[in-house]
Amino acid sequence: KAAFINFISDEEWKSIEPVSSWFGPSSFLMSSMSALFKLSMWIRHGHGYLTENLGIPVWGSYAVFGLATLFLGMVLGLVSEEILGAECDF
């Protein structure tokens, strides 16, 4: 506590370089990190619902999310192929 009070009263905070706008709270990077965190919490709640409420074994929940990931990847691949067409050579 004393170190923090000294930090403020001695104005040591003036010598610290401000955070780059790239890492600011409203930047694209931090917004993306927030979205990934929200997604992980949704997955955690979904796993809990499947295992606790529906009685699906843990391995079954993992299989559901694994298959959903594969399916979503295939759908996104098909959509991106239709949107990008032959313009992209991966």
Coordinates of C-alpha atoms in Angstrom, one line a residue, residues 17-90:
E17 CA 5.3 5.1 -21.1
P18 CA 1.5 4.9 -22.0
V19 CA 0.1 1.7 -23.4
S20 CA 0.1 1.5 -27.1
S21 CA -3.3 1.9 -28.8
W22 CA -2.8 -1.5 -30.2
F23 CA -3.1 -2.9 -26.7
G24 CA -5.8 -0.5 -25.5
P25 CA -9.1 -1.8 -24.2
S26 CA -11.0 -0.8 -27.3
S27 CA -8.5 -2.1 -29.9
F28 CA -9.2 -4.9 -32.3
L29 CA -6.7 -7.1 -30.5
M30 CA -8.3 -6.7 -27.1
S31 CA -11.8 -7.0 -28.5
S32 CA -10.8 -10.2 -30.2
M33 CA -9.3 -11.5 -27.0
S34 CA -12.6 -10.6 -25.2
A35 CA -14.6 -12.5 -27.8
L36 CA -12.4 -15.6 -27.4
F37 CA -12.8 -15.4 -23.6
K38 CA -16.6 -15.2 -23.9
L39 CA -16.5 -18.1 -26.3
S40 CA -14.5 -20.2 -23.9
M41 CA -16.9 -19.4 -21.1
W42 CA -19.8 -20.4 -23.4
I43 CA -18.1 -23.7 -24.2
R44 CA -17.4 -24.3 -20.5
H45 CA -21.1 -23.7 -19.7
G46 CA -22.1 -25.9 -22.6
H47 CA -19.9 -28.7 -21.3
G48 CA -21.3 -28.4 -17.8
Y49 CA -24.9 -28.5 -19.2
L50 CA -24.1 -31.6 -21.3
T51 CA -22.4 -33.5 -18.4
E52 CA -24.4 -32.4 -15.4
N53 CA -27.9 -31.8 -16.8
L54 CA -28.1 -34.3 -19.6
G55 CA -25.9 -36.9 -18.0
I56 CA -23.6 -37.2 -21.1
P57 CA -20.1 -38.6 -20.1
V58 CA -17.2 -36.2 -20.3
W59 CA -15.8 -38.0 -23.3
G60 CA -19.2 -37.6 -25.0
S61 CA -19.2 -33.9 -24.4
Y62 CA -15.7 -33.7 -25.9
A63 CA -16.9 -35.6 -28.9
V64 CA -19.8 -33.3 -29.4
F65 CA -17.6 -30.2 -29.3
G66 CA -15.0 -31.9 -31.5
L67 CA -17.6 -32.8 -34.2
A68 CA -19.1 -29.3 -33.9
T69 CA -15.6 -27.8 -34.5
L70 CA -15.1 -30.0 -37.6
F71 CA -18.5 -29.2 -39.0
L72 CA -18.0 -25.5 -38.4
G73 CA -14.6 -25.7 -40.1
M74 CA -16.1 -27.4 -43.1
V75 CA -18.9 -24.8 -43.4
L76 CA -16.5 -21.9 -43.1
G77 CA -14.2 -23.5 -45.7
L78 CA -17.1 -23.9 -48.1
V79 CA -18.3 -20.3 -47.5
S80 CA -14.9 -18.9 -47.9
E81 CA -14.4 -20.9 -51.1
E82 CA -17.6 -19.5 -52.5
I83 CA -16.7 -15.9 -51.5
L84 CA -13.1 -16.0 -52.5
G85 CA -13.6 -18.3 -55.5
A86 CA -10.5 -18.9 -57.6
E87 CA -8.9 -15.6 -56.6
C88 CA -7.0 -17.3 -53.8
D89 CA -4.3 -19.9 -54.3
F90 CA -3.6 -21.5 -51.0

